[in-house]
CSV table of C-alpha atoms in Angstrom, one decimal:
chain,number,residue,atom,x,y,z
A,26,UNK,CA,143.7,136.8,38.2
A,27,UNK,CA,144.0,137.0,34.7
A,28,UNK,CA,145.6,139.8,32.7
A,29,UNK,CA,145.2,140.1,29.1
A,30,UNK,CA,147.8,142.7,27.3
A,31,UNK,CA,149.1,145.5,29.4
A,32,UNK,CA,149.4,143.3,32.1
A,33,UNK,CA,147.8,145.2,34.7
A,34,UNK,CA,145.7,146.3,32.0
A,35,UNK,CA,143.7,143.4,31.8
A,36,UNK,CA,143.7,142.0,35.1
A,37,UNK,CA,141.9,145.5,35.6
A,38,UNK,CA,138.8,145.0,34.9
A,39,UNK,CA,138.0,140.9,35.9
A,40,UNK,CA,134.2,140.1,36.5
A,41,UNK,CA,133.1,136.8,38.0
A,42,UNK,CA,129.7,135.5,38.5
A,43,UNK,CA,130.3,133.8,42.4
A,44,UNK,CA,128.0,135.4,44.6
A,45,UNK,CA,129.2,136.9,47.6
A,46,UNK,CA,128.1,134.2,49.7
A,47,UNK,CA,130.3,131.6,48.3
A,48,UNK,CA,133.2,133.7,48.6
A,49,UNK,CA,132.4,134.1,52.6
A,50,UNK,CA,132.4,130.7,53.3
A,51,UNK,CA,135.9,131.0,52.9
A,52,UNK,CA,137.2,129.5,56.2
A,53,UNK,CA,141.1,131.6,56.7
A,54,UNK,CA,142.1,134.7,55.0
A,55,UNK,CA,144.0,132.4,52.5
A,56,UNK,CA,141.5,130.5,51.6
A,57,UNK,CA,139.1,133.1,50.7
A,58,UNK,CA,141.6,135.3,49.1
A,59,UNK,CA,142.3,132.4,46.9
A,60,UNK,CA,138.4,131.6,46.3
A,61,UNK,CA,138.5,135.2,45.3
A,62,UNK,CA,141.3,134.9,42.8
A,63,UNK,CA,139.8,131.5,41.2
A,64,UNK,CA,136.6,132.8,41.1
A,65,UNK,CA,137.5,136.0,39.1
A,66,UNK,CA,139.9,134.1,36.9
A,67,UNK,CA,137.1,131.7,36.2
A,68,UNK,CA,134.3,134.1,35.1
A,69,UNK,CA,136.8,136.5,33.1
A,70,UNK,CA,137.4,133.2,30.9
A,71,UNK,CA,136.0,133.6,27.3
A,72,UNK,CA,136.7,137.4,25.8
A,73,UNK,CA,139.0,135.7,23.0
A,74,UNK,CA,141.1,138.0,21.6
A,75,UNK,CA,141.5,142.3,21.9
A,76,UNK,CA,143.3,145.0,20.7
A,77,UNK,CA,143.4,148.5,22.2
A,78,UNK,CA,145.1,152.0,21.6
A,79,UNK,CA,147.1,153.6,24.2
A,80,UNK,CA,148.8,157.2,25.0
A,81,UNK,CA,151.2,156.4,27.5
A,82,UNK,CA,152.5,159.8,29.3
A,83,UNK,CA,155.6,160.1,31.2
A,84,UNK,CA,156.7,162.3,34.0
A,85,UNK,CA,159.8,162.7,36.1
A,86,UNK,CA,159.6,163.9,39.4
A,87,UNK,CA,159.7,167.5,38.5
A,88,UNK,CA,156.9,166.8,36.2
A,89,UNK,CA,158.3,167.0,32.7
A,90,UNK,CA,156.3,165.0,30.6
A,91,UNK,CA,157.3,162.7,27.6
A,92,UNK,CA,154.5,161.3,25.4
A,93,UNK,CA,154.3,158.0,23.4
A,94,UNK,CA,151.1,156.3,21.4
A,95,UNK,CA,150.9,152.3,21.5
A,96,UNK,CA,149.1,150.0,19.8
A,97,UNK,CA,148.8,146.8,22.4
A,98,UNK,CA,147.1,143.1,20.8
A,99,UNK,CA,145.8,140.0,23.2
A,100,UNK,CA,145.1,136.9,22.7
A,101,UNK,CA,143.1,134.3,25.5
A,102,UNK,CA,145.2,130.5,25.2
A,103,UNK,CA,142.6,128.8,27.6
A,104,UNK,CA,145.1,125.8,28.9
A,105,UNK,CA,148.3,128.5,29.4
A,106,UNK,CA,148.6,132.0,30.2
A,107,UNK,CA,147.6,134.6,28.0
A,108,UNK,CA,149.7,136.1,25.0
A,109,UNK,CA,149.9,139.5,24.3
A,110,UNK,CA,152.0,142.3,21.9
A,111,UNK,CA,152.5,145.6,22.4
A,112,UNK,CA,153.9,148.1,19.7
A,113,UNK,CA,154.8,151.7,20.1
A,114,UNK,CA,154.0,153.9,17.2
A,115,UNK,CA,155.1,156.7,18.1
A,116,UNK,CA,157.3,159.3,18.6
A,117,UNK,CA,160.0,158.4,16.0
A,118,UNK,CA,162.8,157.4,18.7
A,119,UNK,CA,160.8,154.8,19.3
A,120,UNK,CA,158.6,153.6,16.5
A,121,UNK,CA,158.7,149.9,15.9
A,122,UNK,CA,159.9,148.6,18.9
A,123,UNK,CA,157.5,145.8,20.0
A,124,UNK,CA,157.1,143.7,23.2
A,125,UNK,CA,156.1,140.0,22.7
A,126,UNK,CA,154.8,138.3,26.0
A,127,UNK,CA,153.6,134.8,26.1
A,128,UNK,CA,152.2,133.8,30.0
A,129,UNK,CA,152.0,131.0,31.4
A,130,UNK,CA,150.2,129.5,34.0
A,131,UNK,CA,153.2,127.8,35.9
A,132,UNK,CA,156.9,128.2,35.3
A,133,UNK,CA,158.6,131.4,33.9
A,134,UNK,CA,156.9,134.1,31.1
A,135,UNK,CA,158.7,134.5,28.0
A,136,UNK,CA,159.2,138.0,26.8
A,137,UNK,CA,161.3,139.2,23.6
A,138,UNK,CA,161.7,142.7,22.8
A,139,UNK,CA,162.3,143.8,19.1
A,140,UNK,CA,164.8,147.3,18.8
A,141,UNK,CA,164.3,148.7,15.3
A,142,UNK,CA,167.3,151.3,16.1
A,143,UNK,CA,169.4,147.9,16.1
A,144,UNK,CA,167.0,145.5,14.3
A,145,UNK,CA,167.3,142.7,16.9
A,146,UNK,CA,165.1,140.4,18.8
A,147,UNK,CA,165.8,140.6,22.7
A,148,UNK,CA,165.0,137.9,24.8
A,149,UNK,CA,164.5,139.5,28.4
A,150,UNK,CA,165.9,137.2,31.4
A,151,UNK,CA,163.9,136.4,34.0
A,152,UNK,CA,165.8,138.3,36.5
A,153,UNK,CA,166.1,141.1,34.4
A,154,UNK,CA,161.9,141.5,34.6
A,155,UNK,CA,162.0,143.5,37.5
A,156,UNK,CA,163.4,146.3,35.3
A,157,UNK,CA,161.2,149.3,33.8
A,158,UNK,CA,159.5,148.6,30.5
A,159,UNK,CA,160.3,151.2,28.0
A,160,UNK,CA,161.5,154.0,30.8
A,161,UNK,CA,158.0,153.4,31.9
A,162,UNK,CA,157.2,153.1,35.6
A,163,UNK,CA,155.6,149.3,34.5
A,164,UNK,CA,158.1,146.6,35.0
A,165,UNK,CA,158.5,144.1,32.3
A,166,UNK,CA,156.8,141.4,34.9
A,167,UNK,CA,153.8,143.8,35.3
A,168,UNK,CA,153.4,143.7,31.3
A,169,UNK,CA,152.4,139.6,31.8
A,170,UNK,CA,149.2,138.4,32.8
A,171,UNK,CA,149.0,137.6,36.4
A,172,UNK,CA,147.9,133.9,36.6
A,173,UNK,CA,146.3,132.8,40.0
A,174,UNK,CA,148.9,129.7,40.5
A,175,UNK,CA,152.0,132.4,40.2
A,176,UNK,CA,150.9,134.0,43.7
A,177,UNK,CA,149.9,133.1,47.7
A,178,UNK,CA,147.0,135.2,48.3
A,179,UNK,CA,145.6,137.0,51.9
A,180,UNK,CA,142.1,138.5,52.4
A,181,UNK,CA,142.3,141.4,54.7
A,182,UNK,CA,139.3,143.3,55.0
A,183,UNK,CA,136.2,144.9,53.2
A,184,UNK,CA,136.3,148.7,52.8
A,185,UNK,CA,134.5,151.6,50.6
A,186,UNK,CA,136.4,152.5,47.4
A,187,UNK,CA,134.2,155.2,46.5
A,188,UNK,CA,131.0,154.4,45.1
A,189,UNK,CA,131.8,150.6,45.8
A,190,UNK,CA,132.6,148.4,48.2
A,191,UNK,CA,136.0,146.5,48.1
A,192,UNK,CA,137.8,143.3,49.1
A,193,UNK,CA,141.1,144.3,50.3
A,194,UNK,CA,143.7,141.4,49.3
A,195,UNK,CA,147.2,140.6,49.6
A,196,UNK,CA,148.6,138.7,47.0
A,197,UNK,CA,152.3,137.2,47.5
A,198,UNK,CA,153.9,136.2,44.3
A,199,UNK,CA,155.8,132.8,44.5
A,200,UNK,CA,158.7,133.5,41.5
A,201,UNK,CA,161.9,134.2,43.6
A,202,UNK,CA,162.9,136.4,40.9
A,203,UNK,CA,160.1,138.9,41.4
A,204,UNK,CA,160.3,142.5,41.9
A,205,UNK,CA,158.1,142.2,44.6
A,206,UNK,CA,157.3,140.5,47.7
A,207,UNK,CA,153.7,141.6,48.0
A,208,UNK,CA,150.8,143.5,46.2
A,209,UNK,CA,147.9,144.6,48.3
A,210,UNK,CA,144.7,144.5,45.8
A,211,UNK,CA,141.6,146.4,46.2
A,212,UNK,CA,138.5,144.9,44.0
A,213,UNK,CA,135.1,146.0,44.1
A,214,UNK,CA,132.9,143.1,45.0
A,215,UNK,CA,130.1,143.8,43.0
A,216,UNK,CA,131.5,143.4,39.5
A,217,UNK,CA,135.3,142.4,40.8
A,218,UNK,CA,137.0,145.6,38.8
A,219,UNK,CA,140.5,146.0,40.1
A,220,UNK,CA,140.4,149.7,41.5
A,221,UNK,CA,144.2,149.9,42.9
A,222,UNK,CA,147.1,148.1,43.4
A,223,UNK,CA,150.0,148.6,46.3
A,224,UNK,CA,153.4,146.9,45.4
A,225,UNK,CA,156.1,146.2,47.5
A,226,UNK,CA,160.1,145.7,46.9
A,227,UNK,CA,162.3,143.3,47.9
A,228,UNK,CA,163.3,145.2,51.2
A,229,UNK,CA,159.4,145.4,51.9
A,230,UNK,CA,159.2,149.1,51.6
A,231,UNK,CA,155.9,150.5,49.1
A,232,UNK,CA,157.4,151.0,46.0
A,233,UNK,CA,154.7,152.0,43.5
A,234,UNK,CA,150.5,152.4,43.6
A,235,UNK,CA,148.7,151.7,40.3
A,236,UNK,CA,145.2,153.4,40.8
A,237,UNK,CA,142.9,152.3,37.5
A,238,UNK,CA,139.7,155.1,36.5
A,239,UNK,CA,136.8,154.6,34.4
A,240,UNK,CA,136.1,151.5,34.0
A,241,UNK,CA,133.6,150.2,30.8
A,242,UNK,CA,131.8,147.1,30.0
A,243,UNK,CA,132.1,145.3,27.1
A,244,UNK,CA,130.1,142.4,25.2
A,245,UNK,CA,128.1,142.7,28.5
A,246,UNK,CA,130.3,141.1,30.3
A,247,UNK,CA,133.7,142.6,29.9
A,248,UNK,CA,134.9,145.6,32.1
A,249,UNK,CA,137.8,147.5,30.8
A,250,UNK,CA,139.8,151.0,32.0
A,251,UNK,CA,140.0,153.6,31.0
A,252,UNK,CA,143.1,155.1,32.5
A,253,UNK,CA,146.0,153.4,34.8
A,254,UNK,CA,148.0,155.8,37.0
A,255,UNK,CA,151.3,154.1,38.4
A,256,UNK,CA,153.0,156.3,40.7
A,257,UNK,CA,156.5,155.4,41.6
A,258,UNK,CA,156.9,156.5,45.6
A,259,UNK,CA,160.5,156.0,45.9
A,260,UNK,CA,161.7,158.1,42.5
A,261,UNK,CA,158.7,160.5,42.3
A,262,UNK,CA,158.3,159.5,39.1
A,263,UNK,CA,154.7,158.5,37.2
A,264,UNK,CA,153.6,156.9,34.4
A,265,UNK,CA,149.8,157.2,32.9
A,266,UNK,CA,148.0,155.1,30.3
A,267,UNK,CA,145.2,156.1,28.4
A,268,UNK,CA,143.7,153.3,26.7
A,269,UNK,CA,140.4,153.6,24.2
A,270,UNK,CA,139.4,152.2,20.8
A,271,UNK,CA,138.9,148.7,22.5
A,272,UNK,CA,137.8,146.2,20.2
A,273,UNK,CA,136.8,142.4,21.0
A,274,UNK,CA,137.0,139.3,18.4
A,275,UNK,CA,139.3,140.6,15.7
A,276,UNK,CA,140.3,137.4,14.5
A,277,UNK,CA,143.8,137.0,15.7
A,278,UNK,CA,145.1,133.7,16.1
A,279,UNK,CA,148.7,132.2,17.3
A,280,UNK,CA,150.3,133.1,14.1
A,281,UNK,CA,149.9,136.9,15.1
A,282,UNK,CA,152.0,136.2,18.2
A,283,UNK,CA,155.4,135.1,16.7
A,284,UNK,CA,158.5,136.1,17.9
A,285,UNK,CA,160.1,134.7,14.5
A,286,UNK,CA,158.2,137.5,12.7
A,287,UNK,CA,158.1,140.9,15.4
A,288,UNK,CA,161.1,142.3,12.9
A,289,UNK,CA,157.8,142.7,10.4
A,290,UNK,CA,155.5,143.9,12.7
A,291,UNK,CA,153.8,147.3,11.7
């Protein structure tokens, strides 16, 4: 499933236009979990490029907050993953620093990560992509799109999710150096909007549950969040993003994903 910016951000909100009935003829649980998957990647194909604010809010597990505003860009590369570039505004601590991910559709993501405080370029290790982006409760893999060759997939069951009705998934992702050795998926199956997400460590155990609110169309087609709540189970700890001012077909191109230039980025 495809995830443009915010990694979980954008695989969100993925519509496709298979009708139920062609899902169902599925004949396992892996093949229709993967009919699923193909079908949504499919459909969510041709939003081009966004850009989106974002208040990201932190909280520990006594609930002490920490706020921090973003400005996140994305970019659709039709043959490869998706690129994307996220830049935190502010508070002044952090103000500058700037997260360049390009996806890919097989084969590791690259990621640099530009420090103002030490004006360097970062290039994050794939076994270091387990690690929490920015303090946050995302990990640095969750901040790449989520291609449907990276993962195994499982359909479980059908279920309410409030007003909706869901297919429950399980998706198993094939890097070895993944923070996780499963994500249960729950996605309405009328307009395919991810509603929540259930990801589990190395050692199995549920480690975090990213539960995504208000969801909005776009171009009449597009369905976006609102709000994305990860909650970290193990630490207590919670991060929650805010996203608005969502804009479609700015005009951004390659040349306004370059890792060669993030030291200029504003």
């Amino acid at each position: 499933m495809k995830k443009q910016a915010f990694l979980l951000l954008m695989s969100a909100t993925i519509v496709t236009s298979v009708t139920t009935s062609q899902v169902v003829l599925a004949e396992t649980p892996q093949e229709k979990g993967l009919q699923i998957a193909v079908a949504a990647d499919q459909h969510a194909a041709g939003w081009n490029d966004s850009q989106s604010d974002m208040k990201m809010v932190l909280r520990n597990a006594q609930g002490k907050e920490s706020i921090r505003y973003l400005k996140v860009k994305a970019l659709e590369i039709p043959d490869d993953g998706d690129k994307s570039l996220t830049i935190f505004n502010q508070p002044r601590d952090v103000k500058g620093t700037a997260l360049l991910t390009f996806s890919h559709k097989e084969g590791d993501d690259d990621q640099w990560l530009y420090l103002p405080a030490v004006k360097r370029v970062k290039r994050i290790a794939s076994r270091n992509k387990t690690g929490p982006f920015m303090g946050s409760e995302f990990a640095y893999e969750d901040m790449s799109s989520q291609e449907v060759d990276k993962y195994d997939y499982k359909y479980l069951r059908d279920e309410p999710c409030g007003e909706w009705t869901c297919y429950v998934m399980e998706r198993f992702p094939k890097d070895k150096n993944s923070g996780y050795t499963r994500q249960t998926v729950w996605m309405d199956q009328a307009e395919y909007r991810l509603v929540k997400t259930e990801f589990y460590d190395r050692k199995k155990s549920l480690l975090k549950t990213l539960i995504i609110k208000g969801h909005q169309q776009y171009k009449d087609k597009f369905w976006r969040p609102a709000e994305m709540q990860m909650q970290n189970h193990q630490t207590g700890k919670s991060t929650v993003l805010e996203i608005s001012n969502i804009k479609f077909d700015n005009g951004l191109s390659k040349k306004d994903f370059n890792k060669n230039s993030l030291k200029r980025i504003k």
